Amino acid sequence: MSSVAIVFWKELREILRDRRTLVAIALAALATPIVLFVISQVSTRTAAQTYTAGYSGDIPAGLGILFNATGLKLERVADPAAAAKQEVDIGIVFTSSGIEEYYDPSRQSAQIADIRLQTLLGRYDAARIAASLQQKGVDPSVLNPLPVTLHPLSSPTQAAGNSFLSFFLPYILITMSLTGGLSAALDSSAGERERKTLESLLLTPAPRGQILIGKILAVSLISLTAAIAAIGSMLIALSQISFGISGQQAQITLTPLAAVVMVWLAVLLAASFSSLTIALGTLARNFRQGQAYATPLYFITIFPAAMVLFIPDFSPSLWYYLIPILNAVLVLRDAIVHNALSWSPLIVTSASLILTGGLCFYAALRLFTREALLVRS
Amino acid sequence: MSPAAVRVDRLEKTLGPNKVLRGISFEAQPGEIFGLLGPNGAGKTTTLRIICTLLAPDAGSVEVLGFDTRVAPQEVRRRVGVVTAEIGIYPRLSARENITYFAELSGVLDGELLRRVDGVIERLDMGSFAQQRAESLSSGQKQKVAIARAIVHDPPVLMFDEPTSNLDVLASREIRDFMVESRGRGKCVIFSTHVLHDAERLCDRVTIIHQGRVVASGTTAEVRGNFRELEDSFLSLVEAAP
C-alpha cells in the first residue's frame, strides 16, 4: 500500500471516531431541512395571513366584500392614525372625498397590508369606472386601448424558486465544503503538533508530500460528504415542503444539469478548502490557534453568495470566473436559473479552482517541510 | 572495532539567533549503549534530530550505517527508531492501530506486518491493552506504545531522548531494561539524558556536550576519571568549560 493510501485510511478512521466531525456532518444534514421548514412555514403563513385595517367613516358600497376577499379584515376604531401605530396593521379614514391611509413603513405587516389595499382599491376603481361607462353606453375597453397579453417563458413560480435556490444552494455548498472538513483538517495538521505525533510521523521514511496528499484526500472526502449530505437533505426537504411563492403554494426542484454541476464544483471546492485549511492548520501550534486562523475564511466564503443575493442580475465577464469561490457561485447560479451550461465559464472556473487547490497544496507542503515546524513545536 | 553505526562529524547548527551546535563529533557502534550527556540546552536533542534527519546541519555531516543524512534521508529513517520523553500517540486509535500505522509507513511489507506487530506487542508485554484506544492508556502503557512504534520496523539504530523523564519508577526501569536488551541484540543504542546515574549504569561510552561543544568523550570509566561518580566528573567538566 502506498504512503498516500496508508495515511488516507488512518486519517479517515480517526476522523470517523471524532465526535466533532460527526456532529458537523449531522448538523450539515439536519440544519438545512430545519431552516427550509421554518422558511416554508413563514412564507405559507405570510401568504395566508389576514391583516387588520382599522377604519372610521362609512365604507363605500361594495368595498367591504373586496376587503374580505383580499385578506384584509376591517375593524372600526376611534382614531385610525393612532391605531395604525400598533393596534392594527393599517389605518383608513373613509371620507366623502376619498380615503386617508395611515401606515408605518417600518412594520412589515403594514407594508403587506398597504400593498393589498392598493391592489384592492385599484380593482374597485376599475370596476366602478367600468360600471359608470357601461351605464352611459360606452365600452369600458376604451380605458385600455393597448391591451397586453402576457406569455411568460417559464413558470413565475419556478422562477421565484430558482431565484431562491441560486442563492441558497451555492451558500450551502460553499459553507459546508469549508466547515464540514474544517475540524478534520485542523485535527490532522495543528492536532499533530498539539498531540506531539508530528515528529514521529516525519521520522518515517514516507515522503512528506505523500503524507500530505493522504491527509488532504481524507479531509476532502469528509468535506464533500458534508456538502453533499447538506444539499441532498435540502433537496429531499424541498421535495416534501411547499412554499408560498407569488401567492401560490409551490415546490422548488433542482434540474439534473444543476445537480451535476453542483457535484463537480463540490469536488473542486472540497479539495481546495482542504488544502487551504490544512496549510493554515500547519501554521498553528494547536487546534484552537488553527480555528482562529480559519475564522476569516467564513467571511470570505459567504461574501460571493451574498453578492448574488444583492445583485441578482449580475452578468459578469469571463474574467470574473477566475475569482475562486465567486466563480463557483456564478456557474451554479447560471445552471440553476437558466438551466444551461456555458462551457467557457465552467472551464475557466474549473481551471481557477484547480490552480487554487494546487497553490494551497504547495503552500501546505512548504509549511509541512519547514524545520521551523518542529523547532517551534 | 566494527564500522560505526552512527558517525557525527564536526556538526554545526544555528536555530534562530542561537548557535546550538559548534562542531560536535562522535561515533556510536553497534551493540553498545552510547550516552549523549549534557545539561538542558546543551544541544543533545538538536544533535539527535539531525541524526534522524528531522533537521539539516549547517555544517559537518552525519552518517548512519554509511548513509549520509543529507544524501539519503529516507534510507537513514528506515534504519533509525526514536523514543522521546513526549509520548505523542494518536488517541483515537488503539495501541495496535498506532503500531501498525507506523509499521506500514516505515515500509514493513504486508506479508510481514502482522508478525512484526504481534512480535513487538508480545516483546513489550502489551497484550492486555493492545486493543484499547490510546486515550484510555496510562503513561507507562503509552510509553510502551511509543517504543513499539519506534522499533516495529526493527531498526539497527535506536535513539532515546530523555525517555524516562515523564515516567514513574517502574516504567523507567522497563525502559532501561529494554535498552540493555536491545544492546544484547546488537543494536546501536544512543541514550540522551541529563540523569547521570542512569547513564553511568547503562552506557558503555559517553560524550558530554556543553554549550554545543564536546567537553569529554570516552568509556564511562574514562570520563569518570578519578571522580567517585560520573556526576562529579560531569560537574567538574561543565564548570571548567568556557
Coordinates of C-alpha atoms in Angstrom, one line a residue:
Chain A
M1 CA 0.0 0.0 0.0
S2 CA 1.4 3.4 -0.8
S3 CA 2.0 6.0 1.9
V4 CA -0.9 8.1 0.5
A5 CA -3.3 5.2 1.0
I6 CA -1.9 4.4 4.4
V7 CA -2.3 8.0 5.7
F8 CA -5.7 8.4 4.0
W9 CA -7.2 5.3 5.7
K10 CA -5.7 6.2 9.0
E11 CA -7.0 9.8 8.9
L12 CA -10.4 8.6 7.8
R13 CA -10.6 6.2 10.7
E14 CA -9.6 8.9 13.1
I15 CA -12.0 11.4 11.7
L16 CA -14.9 9.0 11.9
R17 CA -14.1 8.4 15.5
D18 CA -14.0 12.2 16.2
R19 CA -17.3 13.4 17.6
R20 CA -16.7 17.0 16.4
T21 CA -16.6 15.9 12.8
L22 CA -19.6 13.6 13.1
V23 CA -21.6 16.3 14.7
A24 CA -20.6 18.8 11.9
I25 CA -21.8 16.3 9.3
A26 CA -25.0 15.5 11.1
L27 CA -25.7 19.2 11.6
A28 CA -25.0 19.8 7.9
A29 CA -27.6 17.1 7.0
L30 CA -30.2 18.3 9.5
A31 CA -29.8 22.0 9.7
T32 CA -30.9 22.7 6.1
P33 CA -34.2 20.9 6.2
I34 CA -35.0 22.5 9.5
V35 CA -34.2 26.0 8.1
L36 CA -36.2 25.2 5.0
F37 CA -39.2 24.0 7.0
V38 CA -39.1 27.2 9.0
I39 CA -38.9 29.3 5.8
S40 CA -41.8 27.3 4.3
Q41 CA -44.0 27.8 7.4
V42 CA -43.2 31.5 7.4
S43 CA -43.8 32.0 3.7
T44 CA -47.1 30.0 3.8
R45 CA -48.3 31.8 6.8
T46 CA -47.5 35.2 5.3
A47 CA -49.4 34.3 2.2
A48 CA -52.5 33.2 4.1
Q49 CA -52.2 35.8 6.9
T50 CA -55.2 38.2 7.3
Y51 CA -54.2 41.7 8.2
T52 CA -56.3 44.2 10.1
A53 CA -57.4 47.5 8.8
G54 CA -58.7 49.9 11.5
Y55 CA -61.2 52.3 10.0
S56 CA -63.5 55.2 10.6
G57 CA -66.2 56.7 8.4
D58 CA -68.6 55.0 6.1
I59 CA -67.3 52.1 3.9
P60 CA -68.3 52.8 0.2
A61 CA -70.8 50.3 -1.2
G62 CA -69.3 47.0 -2.4
L63 CA -65.8 47.7 -1.0
G64 CA -66.3 45.7 2.2
I65 CA -66.7 42.4 0.1
L66 CA -63.4 43.2 -1.6
F67 CA -61.7 43.7 1.7
N68 CA -62.6 40.2 2.9
A69 CA -61.6 38.6 -0.4
T70 CA -58.1 40.3 -0.2
G71 CA -57.3 39.1 3.3
L72 CA -57.8 42.5 5.0
K73 CA -60.1 42.4 8.0
L74 CA -62.0 45.7 8.7
E75 CA -62.3 46.8 12.3
R76 CA -63.9 50.0 13.4
V77 CA -61.6 52.2 15.6
A78 CA -61.9 55.7 17.0
D79 CA -58.7 57.0 15.6
P80 CA -57.2 55.1 12.7
A81 CA -54.0 57.2 12.7
A82 CA -53.2 56.3 16.3
A83 CA -54.3 52.7 15.9
A84 CA -52.0 52.2 12.9
K85 CA -49.0 52.6 15.1
Q86 CA -49.6 49.4 17.0
E87 CA -53.2 48.1 17.4
V88 CA -53.9 47.4 13.7
D89 CA -51.8 46.9 10.6
I90 CA -53.1 49.9 8.7
G91 CA -55.5 52.8 9.4
I92 CA -58.1 54.0 7.0
V93 CA -60.4 57.0 7.2
F94 CA -63.3 56.9 4.7
T95 CA -64.4 60.5 3.9
S96 CA -66.8 61.8 1.3
S97 CA -64.0 63.0 -0.9
G98 CA -61.8 59.8 -0.7
I99 CA -59.7 57.7 1.6
E100 CA -57.0 58.7 4.1
E101 CA -54.5 55.9 4.7
Y102 CA -52.1 55.7 7.7
Y103 CA -49.4 53.0 8.0
D104 CA -46.0 52.6 9.5
P105 CA -43.5 51.5 6.7
S106 CA -41.1 50.2 9.3
R107 CA -43.6 47.4 10.1
Q108 CA -43.5 44.5 7.6
S109 CA -47.2 43.7 8.3
A110 CA -48.1 47.4 7.5
Q111 CA -46.2 47.1 4.2
I112 CA -48.0 44.0 3.1
A113 CA -51.4 45.4 4.2
D114 CA -50.6 48.6 2.2
I115 CA -49.8 46.5 -1.0
R116 CA -53.1 44.6 -0.5
L117 CA -55.1 47.8 0.0
Q118 CA -53.6 49.4 -3.2
T119 CA -54.4 46.3 -5.2
L120 CA -57.9 46.2 -3.8
L121 CA -58.5 49.9 -4.5
G122 CA -57.2 49.6 -8.0
R123 CA -59.7 46.8 -8.7
Y124 CA -62.5 48.7 -7.0
D125 CA -61.8 51.9 -9.0
A126 CA -61.6 49.9 -12.3
A127 CA -64.9 48.2 -11.5
R128 CA -66.7 51.4 -10.6
I129 CA -65.4 53.2 -13.7
A130 CA -66.4 50.3 -16.0
A131 CA -69.9 50.3 -14.5
S132 CA -70.3 54.1 -15.0
L133 CA -69.1 53.8 -18.6
Q134 CA -71.5 51.0 -19.3
Q135 CA -74.4 53.0 -17.8
K136 CA -73.6 55.7 -20.3
G137 CA -73.3 53.2 -23.2
V138 CA -69.6 53.5 -23.6
D139 CA -67.5 50.3 -24.0
P140 CA -65.2 50.1 -20.9
S141 CA -62.3 48.8 -23.1
V142 CA -61.7 52.4 -24.3
L143 CA -59.8 52.7 -21.0
N144 CA -57.4 50.1 -22.1
P145 CA -56.5 51.0 -25.7
L146 CA -53.4 48.8 -25.9
P147 CA -54.2 45.5 -24.1
V148 CA -51.2 43.3 -23.2
T149 CA -51.3 39.6 -23.2
L150 CA -48.5 38.0 -21.1
H151 CA -46.7 34.9 -22.3
P152 CA -44.1 34.0 -19.5
L153 CA -41.4 31.7 -20.9
S154 CA -41.1 30.0 -17.6
S155 CA -43.4 29.5 -14.7
P156 CA -43.2 32.6 -12.4
T157 CA -43.4 30.2 -9.5
Q158 CA -40.4 28.2 -10.8
A159 CA -38.5 31.5 -11.5
A160 CA -39.1 32.5 -7.9
G161 CA -37.9 29.1 -6.8
N162 CA -34.8 29.3 -8.9
S163 CA -34.0 32.7 -7.5
F164 CA -34.2 31.2 -4.0
L165 CA -32.1 28.2 -5.0
S166 CA -29.5 30.3 -6.8
F167 CA -28.6 32.0 -3.5
F168 CA -29.3 29.2 -1.0
L169 CA -27.6 26.3 -2.9
P170 CA -24.2 28.0 -3.5
Y171 CA -24.3 29.3 0.0
I172 CA -24.9 25.8 1.5
L173 CA -22.4 24.2 -0.9
I174 CA -19.6 26.6 -0.1
T175 CA -20.1 26.8 3.7
M176 CA -20.4 23.0 4.0
S177 CA -17.4 22.4 1.8
L178 CA -15.5 24.6 4.2
T179 CA -16.9 23.8 7.6
G180 CA -17.7 20.1 7.0
G181 CA -14.0 19.2 6.9
L182 CA -12.6 22.1 9.0
S183 CA -12.4 20.2 12.2
A184 CA -10.8 17.2 10.5
A185 CA -8.3 19.4 8.7
L186 CA -7.2 21.2 11.8
D187 CA -7.0 17.9 13.7
S188 CA -4.8 16.4 11.1
S189 CA -2.4 19.4 10.9
A190 CA -2.4 21.5 14.1
G191 CA -3.6 18.5 16.0
E192 CA -0.5 16.5 15.0
R193 CA 1.7 19.2 16.7
E194 CA -0.6 19.5 19.7
R195 CA -0.5 15.8 20.3
K196 CA 3.2 15.7 19.6
T197 CA 2.8 13.0 17.0
L198 CA 4.2 15.1 14.2
E199 CA 7.8 14.3 14.9
S200 CA 7.2 10.6 14.9
L201 CA 5.3 10.9 11.7
L202 CA 8.0 12.8 9.9
L203 CA 10.6 10.3 11.2
T204 CA 9.1 7.6 9.0
P205 CA 10.6 7.1 5.5
A206 CA 7.3 8.0 3.9
P207 CA 7.7 11.1 1.6
R208 CA 6.2 14.2 3.2
G209 CA 4.3 15.1 0.0
Q210 CA 2.6 11.7 0.1
I211 CA 1.7 12.1 3.8
L212 CA 0.2 15.5 3.0
I213 CA -1.8 14.2 0.0
G214 CA -3.2 11.4 2.1
K215 CA -4.4 13.9 4.7
I216 CA -5.9 16.2 2.1
L217 CA -7.7 13.4 0.4
A218 CA -9.3 12.3 3.7
V219 CA -10.3 15.8 4.6
S220 CA -11.6 16.4 1.1
L221 CA -13.8 13.3 1.3
I222 CA -15.3 14.5 4.6
S223 CA -15.9 18.0 3.2
L224 CA -17.5 16.5 0.1
T225 CA -19.7 14.2 2.2
A226 CA -20.8 17.1 4.4
A227 CA -21.6 19.3 1.4
I228 CA -23.5 16.5 -0.4
A229 CA -25.3 15.5 2.8
A230 CA -26.4 19.1 3.3
I231 CA -27.5 19.6 -0.3
G232 CA -29.1 16.1 -0.5
S233 CA -31.1 16.6 2.6
M234 CA -32.1 20.1 1.3
L235 CA -33.4 18.6 -2.0
I236 CA -35.3 15.9 -0.1
A237 CA -36.8 18.6 2.1
L238 CA -37.7 20.7 -0.9
S239 CA -39.5 17.8 -2.5
Q240 CA -41.6 17.4 0.6
I241 CA -42.2 21.1 1.5
S242 CA -44.2 23.6 -0.4
F243 CA -43.6 27.4 -0.2
G244 CA -45.9 30.3 -0.5
I245 CA -44.4 31.9 -3.7
S246 CA -46.1 34.6 -5.7
G247 CA -49.2 34.0 -3.8
Q248 CA -49.3 30.3 -4.7
Q249 CA -48.2 27.1 -3.0
A250 CA -45.2 25.7 -5.0
Q251 CA -42.4 23.2 -4.8
I252 CA -38.8 24.0 -5.7
T253 CA -36.9 21.5 -7.7
L254 CA -33.3 21.2 -9.0
T255 CA -32.6 20.2 -12.6
P256 CA -30.3 17.3 -13.3
L257 CA -27.9 19.6 -15.0
A258 CA -27.6 21.8 -12.0
A259 CA -27.1 18.7 -9.8
V260 CA -24.2 17.5 -11.9
V261 CA -22.5 21.0 -12.0
M262 CA -23.0 21.2 -8.2
V263 CA -21.3 17.8 -7.5
W264 CA -18.4 18.8 -9.8
L265 CA -18.0 22.1 -8.0
A266 CA -18.3 20.4 -4.7
V267 CA -15.3 18.2 -5.5
L268 CA -13.2 21.1 -6.6
L269 CA -14.1 23.3 -3.6
A270 CA -13.6 20.4 -1.1
A271 CA -10.1 19.8 -2.5
S272 CA -9.2 23.5 -2.4
F273 CA -10.6 24.1 1.0
S274 CA -8.9 21.0 2.4
S275 CA -5.5 22.1 1.1
L276 CA -6.1 25.6 2.5
T277 CA -7.3 24.6 5.9
I278 CA -4.5 22.1 6.3
A279 CA -2.0 24.8 5.3
L280 CA -3.5 27.1 7.9
G281 CA -3.5 24.3 10.5
T282 CA 0.1 23.6 9.8
L283 CA 0.9 27.2 10.7
A284 CA -0.9 26.8 14.0
R285 CA 0.6 25.3 17.1
N286 CA -2.7 23.9 18.3
F287 CA -6.3 23.3 17.3
R288 CA -7.6 26.5 18.9
Q289 CA -5.0 28.6 17.1
G290 CA -5.9 26.8 13.9
Q291 CA -9.5 27.8 14.4
A292 CA -8.5 31.4 14.9
Y293 CA -6.6 31.3 11.6
A294 CA -9.5 29.8 9.8
T295 CA -12.2 32.1 11.1
P296 CA -11.7 34.8 8.3
L297 CA -12.5 32.1 5.8
Y298 CA -16.1 32.1 6.9
F299 CA -16.5 35.8 5.8
I300 CA -14.5 35.3 2.6
T301 CA -16.7 32.3 1.6
I302 CA -20.0 33.9 2.4
F303 CA -19.3 37.1 0.6
P304 CA -19.7 35.8 -3.0
A305 CA -23.0 34.1 -2.3
A306 CA -24.2 37.4 -0.8
M307 CA -23.2 39.2 -3.9
V308 CA -25.5 37.1 -6.0
L309 CA -28.3 37.7 -3.5
F310 CA -27.9 41.5 -3.6
I311 CA -27.1 41.8 -7.3
P312 CA -29.4 39.1 -8.8
D313 CA -28.9 40.2 -12.4
F314 CA -25.1 40.4 -12.1
S315 CA -23.8 39.5 -15.6
P316 CA -20.0 39.2 -15.2
S317 CA -17.4 39.0 -18.0
L318 CA -15.3 35.8 -18.3
W319 CA -12.6 37.3 -16.1
Y320 CA -14.8 37.2 -13.0
Y321 CA -14.8 33.4 -13.3
L322 CA -11.1 33.5 -12.4
I323 CA -12.0 34.6 -8.9
P324 CA -12.2 31.4 -6.7
I325 CA -15.5 30.8 -4.9
L326 CA -17.2 33.6 -6.7
N327 CA -16.8 31.7 -9.9
A328 CA -18.4 28.6 -8.3
V329 CA -21.4 30.7 -7.2
L330 CA -21.8 32.2 -10.6
V331 CA -21.6 28.9 -12.5
L332 CA -24.0 27.3 -10.1
R333 CA -26.4 30.2 -10.4
D334 CA -26.3 30.0 -14.2
A335 CA -27.1 26.3 -14.1
I336 CA -30.0 26.8 -11.7
V337 CA -31.6 30.0 -13.1
H338 CA -31.0 29.4 -16.8
N339 CA -30.9 25.6 -16.7
A340 CA -27.9 26.0 -19.1
L341 CA -24.3 25.3 -19.0
S342 CA -21.8 27.6 -20.8
W343 CA -18.5 25.7 -21.3
S344 CA -16.2 28.7 -21.2
P345 CA -17.2 29.8 -17.7
L346 CA -17.1 26.2 -16.4
I347 CA -13.7 25.6 -17.9
V348 CA -12.3 28.9 -16.5
T349 CA -13.9 28.1 -13.1
S350 CA -12.5 24.6 -13.0
A351 CA -9.0 25.7 -14.0
S352 CA -9.1 28.5 -11.4
L353 CA -10.3 26.2 -8.6
I354 CA -7.7 23.5 -9.6
L355 CA -5.0 26.1 -9.6
T356 CA -6.1 27.5 -6.3
G357 CA -6.1 24.0 -4.8
G358 CA -2.6 23.4 -6.3
L359 CA -1.3 26.6 -4.8
C360 CA -2.8 25.8 -1.4
F361 CA -1.2 22.3 -1.6
Y362 CA 2.1 23.8 -2.5
A363 CA 1.9 26.2 0.5
A364 CA 0.9 23.3 2.8
L365 CA 3.8 21.3 1.5
R366 CA 6.3 24.1 2.0
L367 CA 5.0 24.6 5.6
F368 CA 5.0 20.9 6.2
T369 CA 8.6 20.5 5.3
R370 CA 9.9 23.6 7.2
E371 CA 12.4 23.0 10.0
A372 CA 10.5 25.6 12.0
L373 CA 7.5 23.3 12.1
L374 CA 9.4 21.1 14.5
V375 CA 11.6 23.7 16.2
R376 CA 8.6 25.8 17.1
S377 CA 6.7 22.8 18.4
Chain B
M1 CA 36.2 -2.4 16.1
S2 CA 33.3 -2.8 13.6
P3 CA 32.3 0.2 11.4
A4 CA 30.4 2.9 13.2
A5 CA 26.6 2.7 13.2
V6 CA 26.4 6.5 13.7
R7 CA 29.2 8.9 12.8
V8 CA 28.8 12.5 13.6
D9 CA 31.5 14.8 12.2
R10 CA 32.0 18.5 13.2
L11 CA 28.3 19.2 13.3
E12 CA 27.2 22.8 13.5
K13 CA 23.6 24.1 13.7
T14 CA 22.1 27.5 14.4
L15 CA 18.4 27.8 15.4
G16 CA 17.1 31.3 15.2
P17 CA 19.6 33.6 17.0
N18 CA 21.3 30.7 18.9
K19 CA 24.2 28.7 17.7
V20 CA 23.2 25.4 19.2
L21 CA 26.0 23.1 17.9
R22 CA 29.6 24.2 17.5
G23 CA 31.4 21.3 15.9
I24 CA 30.1 18.2 17.6
S25 CA 31.8 14.9 16.6
F26 CA 31.4 11.3 17.9
E27 CA 30.9 7.8 16.8
A28 CA 28.5 5.2 18.2
Q29 CA 29.0 1.5 17.5
P30 CA 26.6 -1.5 17.0
G31 CA 26.0 -3.4 20.2
E32 CA 26.7 -0.6 22.6
I33 CA 24.7 2.0 24.6
F34 CA 26.2 5.3 23.8
G35 CA 25.4 8.1 26.2
L36 CA 24.9 11.7 25.0
L37 CA 25.1 13.7 28.1
G38 CA 24.8 17.3 28.9
P39 CA 22.7 19.9 30.8
N40 CA 19.5 21.2 29.5
G41 CA 20.1 23.3 26.4
A42 CA 23.5 21.7 25.6
G43 CA 22.4 20.6 22.2
K44 CA 21.6 16.9 22.8
T45 CA 18.1 17.0 21.2
T46 CA 19.2 19.0 18.2
T47 CA 22.0 16.5 17.6
L48 CA 19.6 13.6 17.7
R49 CA 17.2 15.5 15.4
I50 CA 19.9 16.0 12.9
I51 CA 20.9 12.3 13.1
C52 CA 17.4 11.2 12.4
T53 CA 17.1 13.8 9.5
L54 CA 14.4 16.0 11.1
L55 CA 16.8 18.9 10.9
A56 CA 19.6 19.6 8.4
P57 CA 23.1 20.5 9.6
D58 CA 24.5 23.9 8.8
A59 CA 28.0 22.4 8.6
G60 CA 29.5 19.0 9.2
S61 CA 28.0 15.6 8.4
V62 CA 26.2 12.6 9.8
E63 CA 26.3 9.1 8.6
V64 CA 24.0 6.3 9.7
L65 CA 25.3 2.9 8.7
G66 CA 27.1 4.5 5.8
F67 CA 24.2 6.6 4.6
D68 CA 24.7 10.4 4.7
T69 CA 21.6 12.1 6.2
R70 CA 21.6 14.8 3.5
V71 CA 22.1 12.5 0.6
A72 CA 19.9 9.6 1.6
P73 CA 17.5 10.8 4.3
Q74 CA 14.9 8.1 3.6
E75 CA 17.5 5.3 3.9
V76 CA 18.5 6.8 7.3
R77 CA 14.9 6.9 8.5
R78 CA 14.5 3.3 7.7
R79 CA 17.4 2.4 9.9
V80 CA 16.6 4.6 12.9
G81 CA 14.0 4.4 15.7
V82 CA 13.5 7.3 18.1
V83 CA 11.8 7.4 21.5
T84 CA 11.4 10.7 23.2
A85 CA 10.0 12.0 26.5
E86 CA 7.0 13.4 24.7
I87 CA 4.7 10.4 24.2
G88 CA 2.8 11.5 21.1
I89 CA 0.4 8.8 20.0
Y90 CA -3.0 9.0 18.2
P91 CA -5.6 9.0 21.0
R92 CA -8.5 7.7 18.8
L93 CA -6.5 4.7 17.5
S94 CA -5.9 1.6 19.6
A95 CA -2.4 0.7 20.7
R96 CA -2.2 -1.9 18.0
E97 CA -3.5 0.5 15.3
N98 CA -0.9 3.1 16.3
I99 CA 1.9 0.5 15.9
T100 CA 0.5 -0.9 12.7
Y101 CA 0.3 2.6 11.2
F102 CA 3.9 3.4 11.8
A103 CA 5.0 -0.1 10.7
E104 CA 3.2 0.5 7.4
L105 CA 4.7 3.9 6.9
S106 CA 8.2 2.5 7.7
G107 CA 7.8 0.1 4.8
V108 CA 7.1 -3.2 6.7
L109 CA 5.6 -5.3 3.9
D110 CA 2.1 -6.6 4.1
G111 CA 3.1 -10.2 4.5
E112 CA 5.3 -9.4 7.5
L113 CA 3.2 -6.8 9.1
L114 CA 1.1 -8.9 11.4
R115 CA 4.1 -10.9 12.6
R116 CA 6.1 -7.7 13.3
V117 CA 3.2 -6.0 15.2
D118 CA 2.4 -9.1 17.2
G119 CA 6.1 -9.5 17.9
V120 CA 6.6 -6.1 19.5
I121 CA 3.3 -6.4 21.4
E122 CA 4.5 -9.6 22.9
R123 CA 8.0 -8.4 23.4
L124 CA 6.8 -5.3 25.3
D125 CA 4.1 -7.2 27.1
M126 CA 1.3 -5.1 25.7
G127 CA -1.2 -7.9 25.0
S128 CA -3.6 -6.8 27.8
F129 CA -4.1 -3.3 26.3
A130 CA -3.3 -3.6 22.6
Q131 CA -6.9 -3.3 21.5
Q132 CA -7.7 -0.3 23.8
R133 CA -7.8 3.2 22.4
A134 CA -4.7 5.1 23.3
E135 CA -6.6 7.8 25.0
S136 CA -7.5 5.4 27.8
L137 CA -4.0 4.1 28.5
S138 CA -1.7 5.0 31.4
S139 CA 1.5 7.0 30.8
G140 CA 3.6 3.8 31.1
Q141 CA 1.4 2.0 28.6
K142 CA 1.6 4.9 26.3
Q143 CA 5.3 5.0 26.5
K144 CA 5.3 1.3 25.6
V145 CA 3.3 2.1 22.5
A146 CA 5.8 4.8 21.6
I147 CA 8.6 2.4 22.0
A148 CA 6.8 -0.3 20.0
R149 CA 6.1 2.3 17.2
A150 CA 9.8 3.2 17.1
I151 CA 11.1 -0.4 16.9
V152 CA 8.4 -2.2 14.9
H153 CA 10.5 -1.8 11.7
D154 CA 13.4 -3.4 13.5
P155 CA 15.9 -0.5 13.1
P156 CA 19.6 -1.2 13.8
V157 CA 19.9 2.2 15.5
L158 CA 17.8 3.2 18.4
M159 CA 17.8 6.7 19.9
F160 CA 16.3 7.5 23.3
D161 CA 15.9 11.2 24.1
E162 CA 15.2 11.6 27.8
P163 CA 12.9 8.7 27.6
T164 CA 12.2 8.4 31.4
S165 CA 11.7 12.0 32.3
N166 CA 7.8 11.8 32.5
L167 CA 7.6 8.2 33.8
D168 CA 7.3 6.6 37.2
V169 CA 10.0 4.3 38.7
L170 CA 8.5 1.1 37.3
A171 CA 8.0 2.4 33.8
S172 CA 11.5 3.9 33.8
R173 CA 13.0 0.7 34.8
E174 CA 11.3 -1.1 31.9
I175 CA 12.8 1.4 29.5
R176 CA 16.3 0.8 30.9
D177 CA 15.8 -2.9 30.7
F178 CA 14.7 -2.5 27.1
M179 CA 17.8 -0.5 26.2
V180 CA 20.0 -3.2 27.7
E181 CA 18.1 -5.9 25.9
S182 CA 18.5 -4.0 22.6
R183 CA 22.2 -3.7 23.1
G184 CA 22.2 -7.5 23.6
R185 CA 20.5 -7.8 20.2
G186 CA 23.4 -5.9 18.6
K187 CA 21.6 -2.6 18.2
C188 CA 23.3 0.7 18.5
V189 CA 21.5 2.5 21.3
I190 CA 22.1 6.2 21.7
F191 CA 20.8 7.4 25.0
S192 CA 20.5 11.2 25.5
T193 CA 20.0 12.2 29.2
H194 CA 20.9 14.5 31.9
V195 CA 20.2 11.8 34.5
L196 CA 23.8 10.8 35.1
H197 CA 23.0 7.8 37.4
D198 CA 21.1 6.2 34.6
A199 CA 24.0 7.0 32.2
E200 CA 26.6 5.5 34.5
R201 CA 24.6 2.4 35.0
L202 CA 23.8 1.8 31.3
C203 CA 26.3 3.4 29.0
D204 CA 29.4 1.7 27.5
R205 CA 30.7 5.0 26.2
V206 CA 29.6 8.6 26.7
T207 CA 30.1 12.0 25.2
I208 CA 29.4 15.1 27.3
I209 CA 28.4 18.2 25.4
H210 CA 28.0 21.6 26.8
Q211 CA 27.0 24.8 25.0
G212 CA 27.2 23.0 21.7
R213 CA 30.7 21.6 22.2
V214 CA 32.1 18.2 23.2
V215 CA 33.8 18.6 26.5
A216 CA 34.6 14.9 27.2
S217 CA 34.3 11.6 25.4
G218 CA 35.3 8.0 26.1
T219 CA 34.2 5.0 28.1
T220 CA 32.2 5.7 31.2
A221 CA 35.2 4.8 33.3
E222 CA 37.5 7.1 31.3
V223 CA 35.2 10.1 31.5
R224 CA 34.6 9.5 35.3
G225 CA 38.4 9.5 35.7
N226 CA 39.4 9.9 39.3
F227 CA 36.0 11.1 40.5
R228 CA 33.8 8.8 42.5
E229 CA 30.8 9.2 40.4
L230 CA 30.2 10.3 36.8
E231 CA 28.1 13.2 38.1
D232 CA 31.1 14.7 39.9
S233 CA 33.2 14.4 36.7
F234 CA 30.3 16.0 34.7
L235 CA 30.0 19.0 37.1
S236 CA 33.8 19.5 37.0
L237 CA 33.8 19.5 33.2
V238 CA 30.8 21.7 32.8
E239 CA 32.1 24.3 35.3
A240 CA 35.6 24.3 33.7
A241 CA 34.1 24.8 30.2
P242 CA 34.5 28.4 28.8

